[in-house]
C-alpha positions as a Markdown table, in Angstrom:
| # | Residue | x | y | z |
|---|---|---|---|---|
| 1 | Unk | 18.2 | 130.7 | 75.4 |
| 2 | Unk | 15.3 | 129.4 | 73.2 |
| 3 | Unk | 16.2 | 127.1 | 70.4 |
| 4 | Unk | 14.2 | 126.4 | 67.2 |
| 5 | Unk | 11.8 | 123.4 | 67.4 |
| 6 | Unk | 13.5 | 120.2 | 66.4 |
| 7 | Unk | 11.9 | 119.0 | 63.2 |
| 8 | Unk | 14.8 | 116.9 | 61.7 |
| 9 | Unk | 13.9 | 117.9 | 58.2 |
| 10 | Unk | 17.2 | 118.2 | 56.4 |
| 11 | Unk | 19.1 | 115.2 | 57.8 |
| 12 | Unk | 22.4 | 117.3 | 57.9 |
| 13 | Unk | 23.5 | 116.9 | 61.6 |
| 14 | Unk | 26.1 | 118.7 | 63.6 |
| 15 | Unk | 27.3 | 118.5 | 67.2 |
| 16 | Unk | 26.3 | 121.7 | 69.0 |
| 17 | Unk | 26.7 | 122.7 | 72.6 |
| 18 | Unk | 23.4 | 123.9 | 74.2 |
| 19 | Unk | 23.1 | 124.8 | 77.8 |
| 20 | Unk | 26.4 | 123.2 | 78.6 |
| 21 | Unk | 25.5 | 119.9 | 77.0 |
| 22 | Unk | 26.5 | 118.5 | 73.5 |
| 23 | Unk | 23.8 | 117.3 | 71.2 |
| 24 | Unk | 23.1 | 116.6 | 67.6 |
| 25 | Unk | 21.1 | 119.2 | 65.7 |
| 26 | Unk | 19.9 | 119.3 | 62.1 |
| 27 | Unk | 21.3 | 122.4 | 60.2 |
| 28 | Unk | 17.7 | 123.7 | 59.8 |
| 29 | Unk | 17.0 | 123.3 | 63.5 |
| 30 | Unk | 20.0 | 125.4 | 64.6 |
| 31 | Unk | 20.0 | 129.0 | 65.5 |
| 32 | Unk | 21.6 | 131.4 | 62.9 |
| 33 | Unk | 24.6 | 131.8 | 65.2 |
| 34 | Unk | 25.1 | 128.0 | 65.3 |
| 35 | Unk | 24.7 | 127.8 | 61.6 |
| 36 | Unk | 27.2 | 130.5 | 60.9 |
| 37 | Unk | 29.7 | 128.8 | 63.3 |
| 38 | Unk | 29.5 | 125.5 | 61.5 |
| 39 | Unk | 29.9 | 127.3 | 58.1 |
| 40 | Unk | 33.1 | 129.1 | 59.2 |
| 41 | Unk | 36.2 | 128.0 | 57.3 |
| 42 | Unk | 34.4 | 125.5 | 55.1 |
| 43 | Unk | 35.6 | 125.0 | 51.5 |
| 44 | Unk | 33.6 | 126.1 | 48.5 |
| 45 | Unk | 32.9 | 122.4 | 47.6 |
| 46 | Unk | 31.6 | 121.7 | 51.1 |
| 47 | Unk | 29.3 | 124.7 | 51.0 |
| 48 | Unk | 28.1 | 123.8 | 47.6 |
| 49 | Unk | 27.3 | 120.2 | 48.8 |
| 50 | Unk | 25.3 | 121.6 | 51.7 |
| 51 | Unk | 23.4 | 123.9 | 49.4 |
| 52 | Unk | 22.5 | 121.0 | 47.2 |
| 53 | Unk | 21.3 | 118.9 | 50.1 |
| 54 | Unk | 19.2 | 121.7 | 51.5 |
| 55 | Unk | 17.7 | 122.3 | 48.0 |
| 56 | Unk | 16.8 | 118.6 | 47.7 |
| 57 | Unk | 15.0 | 118.8 | 51.1 |
| 58 | Unk | 13.0 | 121.9 | 50.0 |
| 59 | Unk | 12.1 | 120.2 | 46.7 |
| 60 | Unk | 11.1 | 117.0 | 48.5 |
| 61 | Unk | 8.9 | 118.9 | 51.0 |
| 62 | Unk | 7.3 | 120.9 | 48.1 |
| 63 | Unk | 6.6 | 117.8 | 46.1 |
| 64 | Unk | 5.3 | 115.8 | 49.1 |
| 65 | Unk | 2.9 | 118.5 | 50.3 |
| 66 | Unk | 2.1 | 120.3 | 47.0 |
| 67 | Unk | 3.7 | 123.5 | 48.2 |
| 68 | Unk | 4.1 | 126.3 | 45.7 |
| 69 | Unk | 5.3 | 129.8 | 46.7 |
| 70 | Unk | 3.1 | 132.7 | 45.6 |
| 71 | Unk | 4.5 | 136.2 | 45.6 |
| 72 | Unk | 1.9 | 139.0 | 45.5 |
| 73 | Unk | 2.2 | 141.0 | 42.2 |
| 74 | Unk | 4.7 | 138.6 | 40.7 |
| 75 | Unk | 4.5 | 136.6 | 37.5 |
| 76 | Unk | 6.5 | 133.8 | 38.9 |
| 77 | Unk | 5.2 | 130.3 | 38.3 |
| 78 | Unk | 3.4 | 128.5 | 35.6 |
């Protein structure tokens, strides 16, 4: 199986089993199946905290690299 490139961007790590070996993987470096597995059974508070941490990461990357999304035909933005 091919796994996403490890970028270590969000800093939210989980233990995952890949090819018979356990390793640490950032949430954003996990496959969708792995992500769904770690989300299973989590409380609303836990999920909210994860969403806030991921939003902080996105904001930080946008600020650091001057990234602004542009959507064709949209009036989003300033």
